[in-house]
Coordinates of C-alpha atoms and ligand atoms in Angstrom, one line a residue:
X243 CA 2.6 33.1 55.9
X244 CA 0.6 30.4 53.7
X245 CA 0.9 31.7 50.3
X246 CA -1.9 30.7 48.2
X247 CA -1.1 28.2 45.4
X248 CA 0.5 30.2 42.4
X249 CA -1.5 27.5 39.9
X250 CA -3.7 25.0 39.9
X251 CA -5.6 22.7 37.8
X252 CA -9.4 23.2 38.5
X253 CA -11.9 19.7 37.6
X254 CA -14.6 22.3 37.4
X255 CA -14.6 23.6 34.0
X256 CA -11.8 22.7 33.9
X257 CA -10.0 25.3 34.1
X258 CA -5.9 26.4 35.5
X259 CA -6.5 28.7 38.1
X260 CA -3.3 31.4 38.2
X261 CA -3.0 34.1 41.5
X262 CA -3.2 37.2 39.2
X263 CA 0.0 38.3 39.7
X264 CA -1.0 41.8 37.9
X265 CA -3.1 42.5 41.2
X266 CA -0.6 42.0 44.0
X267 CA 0.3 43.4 46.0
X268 CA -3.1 45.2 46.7
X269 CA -5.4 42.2 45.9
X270 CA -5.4 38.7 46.1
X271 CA -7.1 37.7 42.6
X272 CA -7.7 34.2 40.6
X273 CA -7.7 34.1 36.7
X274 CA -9.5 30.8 36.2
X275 CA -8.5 30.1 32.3
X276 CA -10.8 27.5 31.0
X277 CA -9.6 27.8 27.0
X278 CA -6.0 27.8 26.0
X279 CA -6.7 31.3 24.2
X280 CA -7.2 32.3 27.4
X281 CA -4.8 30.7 28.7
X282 CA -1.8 32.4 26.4
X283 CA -3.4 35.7 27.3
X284 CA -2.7 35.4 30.8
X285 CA 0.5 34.4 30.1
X286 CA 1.4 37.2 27.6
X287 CA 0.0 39.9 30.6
X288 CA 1.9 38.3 33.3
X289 CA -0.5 36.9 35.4
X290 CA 1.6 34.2 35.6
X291 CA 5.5 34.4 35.6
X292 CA 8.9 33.3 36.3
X293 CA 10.2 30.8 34.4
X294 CA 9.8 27.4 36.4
X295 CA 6.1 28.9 36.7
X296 CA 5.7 28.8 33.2
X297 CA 6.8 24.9 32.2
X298 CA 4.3 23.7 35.1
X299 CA 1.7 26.1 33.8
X300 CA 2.9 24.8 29.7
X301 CA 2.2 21.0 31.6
X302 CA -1.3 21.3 32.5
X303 CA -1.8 23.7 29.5
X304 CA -1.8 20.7 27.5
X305 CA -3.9 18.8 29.8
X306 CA -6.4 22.1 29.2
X307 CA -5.9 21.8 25.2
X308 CA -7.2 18.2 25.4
X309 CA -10.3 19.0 27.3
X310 CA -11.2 22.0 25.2
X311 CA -10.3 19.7 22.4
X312 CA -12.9 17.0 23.9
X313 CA -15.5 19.5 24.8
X314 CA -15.2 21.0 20.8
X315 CA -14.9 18.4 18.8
X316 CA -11.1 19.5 17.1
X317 CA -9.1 18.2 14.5
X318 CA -6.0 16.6 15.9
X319 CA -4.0 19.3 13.9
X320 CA -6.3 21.8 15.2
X321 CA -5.1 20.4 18.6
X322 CA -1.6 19.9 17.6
X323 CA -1.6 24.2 16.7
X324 CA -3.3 24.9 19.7
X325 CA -0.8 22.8 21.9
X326 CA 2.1 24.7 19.3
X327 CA 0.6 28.3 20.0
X328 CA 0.6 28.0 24.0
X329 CA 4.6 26.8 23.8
X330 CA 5.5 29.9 22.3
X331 CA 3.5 31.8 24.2
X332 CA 6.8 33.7 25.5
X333 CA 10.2 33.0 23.8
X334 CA 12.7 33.4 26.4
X335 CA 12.3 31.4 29.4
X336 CA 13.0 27.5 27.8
X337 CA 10.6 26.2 30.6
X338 CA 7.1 27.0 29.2
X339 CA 8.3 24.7 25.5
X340 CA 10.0 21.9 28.4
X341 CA 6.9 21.6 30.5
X342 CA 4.9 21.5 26.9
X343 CA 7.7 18.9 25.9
X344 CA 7.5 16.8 29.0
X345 CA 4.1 15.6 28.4
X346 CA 3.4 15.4 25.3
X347 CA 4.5 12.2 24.4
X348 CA 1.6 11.0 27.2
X349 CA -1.1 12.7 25.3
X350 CA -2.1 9.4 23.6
X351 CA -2.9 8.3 26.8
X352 CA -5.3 11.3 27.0
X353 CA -6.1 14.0 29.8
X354 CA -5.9 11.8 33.2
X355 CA -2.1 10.8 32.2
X356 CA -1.1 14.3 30.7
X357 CA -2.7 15.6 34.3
X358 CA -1.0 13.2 36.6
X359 CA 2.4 13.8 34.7
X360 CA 2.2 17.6 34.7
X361 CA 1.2 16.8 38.7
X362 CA 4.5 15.3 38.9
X363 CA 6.4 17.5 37.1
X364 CA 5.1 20.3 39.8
X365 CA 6.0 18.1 42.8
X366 CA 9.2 17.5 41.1
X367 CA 10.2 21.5 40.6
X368 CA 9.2 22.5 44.0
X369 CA 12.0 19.1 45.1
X370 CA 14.1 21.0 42.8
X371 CA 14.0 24.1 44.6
X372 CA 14.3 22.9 48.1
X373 CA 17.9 21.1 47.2
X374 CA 19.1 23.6 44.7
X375 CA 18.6 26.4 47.7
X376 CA 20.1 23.5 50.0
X377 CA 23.4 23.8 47.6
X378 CA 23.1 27.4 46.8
X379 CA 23.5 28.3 50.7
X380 CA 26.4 25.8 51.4
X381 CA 28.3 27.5 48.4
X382 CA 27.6 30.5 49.8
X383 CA 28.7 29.7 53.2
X384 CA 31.8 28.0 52.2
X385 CA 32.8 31.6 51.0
X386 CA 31.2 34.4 52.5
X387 CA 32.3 35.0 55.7
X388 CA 30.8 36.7 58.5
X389 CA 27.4 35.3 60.7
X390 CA 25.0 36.7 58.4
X391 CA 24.7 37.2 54.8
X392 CA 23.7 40.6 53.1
X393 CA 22.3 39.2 49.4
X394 CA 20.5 41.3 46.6
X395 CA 18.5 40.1 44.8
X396 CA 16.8 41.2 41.1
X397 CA 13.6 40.4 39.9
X398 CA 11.1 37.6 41.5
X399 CA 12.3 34.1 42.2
X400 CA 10.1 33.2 44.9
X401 CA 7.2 31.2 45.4
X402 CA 5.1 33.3 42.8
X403 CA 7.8 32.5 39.9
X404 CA 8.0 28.7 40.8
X405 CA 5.6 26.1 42.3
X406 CA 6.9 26.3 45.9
X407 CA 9.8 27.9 48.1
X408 CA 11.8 29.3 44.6
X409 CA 15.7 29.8 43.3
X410 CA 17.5 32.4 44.3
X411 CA 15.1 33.7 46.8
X412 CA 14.6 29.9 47.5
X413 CA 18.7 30.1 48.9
X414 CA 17.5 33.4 50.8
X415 CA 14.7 31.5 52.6
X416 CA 17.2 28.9 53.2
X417 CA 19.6 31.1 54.7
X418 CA 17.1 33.1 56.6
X419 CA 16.2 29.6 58.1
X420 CA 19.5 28.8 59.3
X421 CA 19.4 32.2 61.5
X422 CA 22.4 33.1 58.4
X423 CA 20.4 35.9 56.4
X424 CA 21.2 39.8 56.9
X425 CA 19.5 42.5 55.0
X426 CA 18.1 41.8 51.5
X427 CA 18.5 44.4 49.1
X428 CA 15.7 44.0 46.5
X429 CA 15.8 45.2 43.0
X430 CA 12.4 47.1 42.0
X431 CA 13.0 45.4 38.7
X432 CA 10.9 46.1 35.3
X433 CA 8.5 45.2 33.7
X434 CA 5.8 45.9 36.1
X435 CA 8.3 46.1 39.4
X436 CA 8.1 42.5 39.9
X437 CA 10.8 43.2 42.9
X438 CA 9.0 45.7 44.2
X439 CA 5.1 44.0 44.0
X440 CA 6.2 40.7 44.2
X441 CA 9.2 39.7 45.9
X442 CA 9.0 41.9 48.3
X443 CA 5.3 41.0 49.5
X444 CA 7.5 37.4 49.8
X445 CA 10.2 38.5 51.8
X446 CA 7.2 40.6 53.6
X447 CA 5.3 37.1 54.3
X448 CA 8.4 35.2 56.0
X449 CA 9.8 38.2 58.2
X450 CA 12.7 38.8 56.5
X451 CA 13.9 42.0 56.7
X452 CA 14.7 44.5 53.7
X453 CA 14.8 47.2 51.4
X454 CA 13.7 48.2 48.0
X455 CA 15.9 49.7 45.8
X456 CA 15.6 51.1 42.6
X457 CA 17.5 48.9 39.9
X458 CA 19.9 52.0 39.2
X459 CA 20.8 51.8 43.2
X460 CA 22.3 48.7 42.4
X461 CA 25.8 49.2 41.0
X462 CA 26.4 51.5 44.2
X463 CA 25.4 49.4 46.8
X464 CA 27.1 46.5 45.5
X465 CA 30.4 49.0 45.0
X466 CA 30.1 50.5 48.7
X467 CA 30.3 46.9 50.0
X468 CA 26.8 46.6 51.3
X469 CA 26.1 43.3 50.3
X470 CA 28.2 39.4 49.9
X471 CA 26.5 38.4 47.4
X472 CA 23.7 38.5 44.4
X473 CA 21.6 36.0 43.7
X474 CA 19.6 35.4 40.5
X475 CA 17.9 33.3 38.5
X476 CA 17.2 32.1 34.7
X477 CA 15.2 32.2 32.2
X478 CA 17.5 30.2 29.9
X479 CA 20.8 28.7 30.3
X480 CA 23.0 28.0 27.6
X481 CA 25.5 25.1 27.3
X482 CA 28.2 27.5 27.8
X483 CA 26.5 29.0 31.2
X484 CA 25.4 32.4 29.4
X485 CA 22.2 32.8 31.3
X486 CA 19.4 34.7 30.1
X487 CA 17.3 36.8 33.1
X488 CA 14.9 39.9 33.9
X489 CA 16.7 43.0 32.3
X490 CA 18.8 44.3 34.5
X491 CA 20.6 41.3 35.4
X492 CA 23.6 42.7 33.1
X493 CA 24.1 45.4 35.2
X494 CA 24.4 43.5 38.4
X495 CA 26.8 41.1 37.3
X496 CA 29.3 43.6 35.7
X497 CA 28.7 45.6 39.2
X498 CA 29.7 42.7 41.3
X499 CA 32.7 41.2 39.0
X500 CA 34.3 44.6 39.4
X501 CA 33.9 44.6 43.3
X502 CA 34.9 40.8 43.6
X503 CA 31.3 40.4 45.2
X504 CA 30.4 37.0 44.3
X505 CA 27.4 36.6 41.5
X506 CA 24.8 33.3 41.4
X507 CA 22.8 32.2 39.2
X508 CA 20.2 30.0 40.3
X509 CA 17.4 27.8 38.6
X510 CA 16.4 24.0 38.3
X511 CA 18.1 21.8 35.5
X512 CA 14.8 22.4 33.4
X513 CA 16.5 26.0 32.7
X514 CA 19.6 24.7 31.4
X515 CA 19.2 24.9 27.2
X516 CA 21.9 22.6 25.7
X517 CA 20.8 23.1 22.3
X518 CA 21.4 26.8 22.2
X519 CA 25.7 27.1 22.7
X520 CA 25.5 30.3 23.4
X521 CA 23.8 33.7 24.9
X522 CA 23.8 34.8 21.4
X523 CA 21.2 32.1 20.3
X524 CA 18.3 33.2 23.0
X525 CA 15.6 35.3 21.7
X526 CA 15.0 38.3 23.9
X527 CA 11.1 39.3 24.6
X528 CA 10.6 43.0 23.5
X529 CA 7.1 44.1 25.9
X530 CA 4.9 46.5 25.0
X531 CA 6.0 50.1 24.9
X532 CA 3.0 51.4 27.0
X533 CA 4.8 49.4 30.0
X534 CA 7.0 51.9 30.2
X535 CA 5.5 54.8 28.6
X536 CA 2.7 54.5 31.4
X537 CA 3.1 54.3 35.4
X538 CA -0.4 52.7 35.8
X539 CA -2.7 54.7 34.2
X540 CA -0.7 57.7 34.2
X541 CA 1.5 58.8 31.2
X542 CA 4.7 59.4 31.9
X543 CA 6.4 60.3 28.5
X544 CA 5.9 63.0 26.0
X545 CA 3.6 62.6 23.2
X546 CA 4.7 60.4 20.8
X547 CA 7.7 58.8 22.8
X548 CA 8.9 55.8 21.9
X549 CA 10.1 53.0 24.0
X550 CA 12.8 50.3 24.0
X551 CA 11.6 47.3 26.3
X552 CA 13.7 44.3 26.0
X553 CA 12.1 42.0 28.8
X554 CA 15.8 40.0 29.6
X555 CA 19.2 40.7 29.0
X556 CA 22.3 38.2 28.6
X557 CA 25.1 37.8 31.5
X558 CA 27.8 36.2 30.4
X559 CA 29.2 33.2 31.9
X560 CA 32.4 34.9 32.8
X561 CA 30.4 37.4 34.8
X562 CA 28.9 34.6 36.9
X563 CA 30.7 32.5 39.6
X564 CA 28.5 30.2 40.4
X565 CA 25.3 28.8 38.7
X566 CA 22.9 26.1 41.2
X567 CA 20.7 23.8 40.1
X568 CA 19.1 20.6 42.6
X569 CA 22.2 18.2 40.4
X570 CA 24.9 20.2 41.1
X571 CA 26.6 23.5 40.9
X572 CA 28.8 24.2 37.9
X573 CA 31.4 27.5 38.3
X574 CA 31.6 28.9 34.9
X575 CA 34.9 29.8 34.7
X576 CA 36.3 26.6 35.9
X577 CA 33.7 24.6 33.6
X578 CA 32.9 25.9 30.3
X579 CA 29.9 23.9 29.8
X580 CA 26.8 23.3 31.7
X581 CA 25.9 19.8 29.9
X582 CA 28.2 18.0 33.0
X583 CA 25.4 18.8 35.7
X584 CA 22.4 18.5 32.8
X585 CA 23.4 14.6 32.3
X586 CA 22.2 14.2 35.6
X587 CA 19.2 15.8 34.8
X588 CA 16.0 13.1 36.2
X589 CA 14.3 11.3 34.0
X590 CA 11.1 12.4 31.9
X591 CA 7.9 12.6 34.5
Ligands
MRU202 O1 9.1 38.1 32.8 P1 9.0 37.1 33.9 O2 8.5 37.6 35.1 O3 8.4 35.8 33.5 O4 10.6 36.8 34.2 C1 10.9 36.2 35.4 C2 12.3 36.3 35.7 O5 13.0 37.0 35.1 C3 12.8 35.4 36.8 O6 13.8 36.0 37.4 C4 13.2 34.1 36.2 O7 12.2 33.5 35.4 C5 13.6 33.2 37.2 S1 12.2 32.6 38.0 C6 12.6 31.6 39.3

């Protein structure tokens, strides 16, 4: 199955069109954003998500903050807030403030360079995927054995979350392309079931066979030996290899470590976060408390309940044996630092 493009940059308007990712599975929707307001909106209700998603969508954001800028007639400080506001749209994935970052220092040479570098920087990721999966499936069949591979998986890493193929479900595309793939177990995961609504309408697309779970299924499938191995991916990596992810992630690590299944963390280099040494330096997005307060329209909690929604939680590198990226795979407890594989990072786009 073709999906269609996650995002795209639009010359009428112009606008960045996003696949409404609030609709799927039951529709197939565009949100065509043609102001930055509008822009961080869609970001902040997760039409758009997944953390390589976001630093190409943070890209041609700032291509769409110099048009609006044309069109209205701003201040460059009014511009330089604008450009400010949409890379802190969201605070824990580091991607949306590295695509901002990656081409910004071509916005002298206004809107056709800032577009043809954010172009790049979305060829480059979906490059990225294709060999990070290429590494992430040879690790995994240097060790698992068996003919086919049983993976869970949490959250959405697939096409949707990326520009093309994904991370971790990137390696189970990979795998499921090599005839290697078994059953994928996959996580419903909050907020708004992103397993359920939108990796699984992935792994429905390519014919790859599998089952939802509930996120609290997880610990016992993983104890009762039903899968080799979970794969996940990032929002931010710190030096150290504590990787930030969809809430939840925790659980599946500290599952897997105590039934020796092995635990990956996947993502492109433009995850890793040197500046920030430790999982104790990423903020962690609270969402709102109607997310889980409601199940669609429906209330599902007491009046007057209050919620507690962290968005991501922290796995600690010790938890995870393996983290791939497309410059090299780094096993956390072997290597306590992640700035080895980052120095071969490619150049700015
Ligand atoms: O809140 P989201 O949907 O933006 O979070 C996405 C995730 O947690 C993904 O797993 C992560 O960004 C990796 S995307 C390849």
């Amino acid at each position: 199955m073709t999906l269609p493009r996650t995002l795209d940059w639009r010359p009428e308007g112009p606008s960045v069109r996003l696949l409404d990712q609030t609709r799927l599975p039951v529709a197939i929707a565009f949100v065509d954003c043609l102001t930055v307001a509008e822009l961080i909106d869609a970001i902040r209700r997760l039409v758009v998500r997944g953390a390589p998603a976001l630093g190409a969508v943070g890209a041609l954001g700032v291509a769409l903050a110099i048009a609006e800028s044309e069109r209205e007639g701003w201040s460059p400080a009014h511009l330089a807030d604008t450009i400010a506001a949409l890379r802190s749209a969201r605070p824990t994935a580091v991607n949306l403030a590295w695509g901002v970052d990656e081409v910004l220092p071509l916005l002298p040479a206004g809107l056709p360079a800032v577009l043809a570098g954010a172009r790049r920087l979305i060829a480059a990721d979906e490059a990225a995927n294709r060999l990070l999966a290429e590494r992430g499936t040879e690790w995994i069949l240097d060790r698992v054995r068996g003919e086919r591979v049983n993976v869970l998986t949490h959250c959405n890493t697939g096409s949707l979350a990326t520009t093309a193929w994904g991370t971790a479900l990137g390696i189970v595309r990979t795998l499921s392309t090599r005839g290697r793939l078994g059953l994928v177990y996959a996580d419903e995961t909050r907020p708004l079931l992103q397993g359920s609504r939108l990796t699984a309408w992935e792994l429905a697309g390519e014919g790859i066979d599998y089952r939802i779970q509930v996120d609290g299924a997880a610990a016992s499938t993983i104890a009762r030996g039903l899968v080799d191995v979970a794969i996940i991916g990032a929002d931010r990596i710190a030096r150290n290899g504590d990787t930030a992810n969809k809430i939840g992630s925790l659980a599946v690590a500290l599952a897997c470590a105590d039934a020796g299944v092995p635990f990956i963390v996947a993502a492109p280099a433009s995850t890793l976060d040197l500046t920030t040494a430790t999982g104790d330096g990423i903020t962690i997005e609270q969402r709102p408390e109607a997310e889980v307060l409601h199940w669609g329209d429906a209330v599902v909690a007491p009046p007057g309940a209050r919620a507690f929604n962290p968005a991501f939680d922290v796995t600690p590198a010790r938890l995870i044996d393996a983290i791939v990226t497309e410059v090299g795979v780094v096993e956390p407890r072997l290597i306590a630092d992640v700035s080895a594989i980052a120095a071969a990072t490619p150049a700015r786009v």
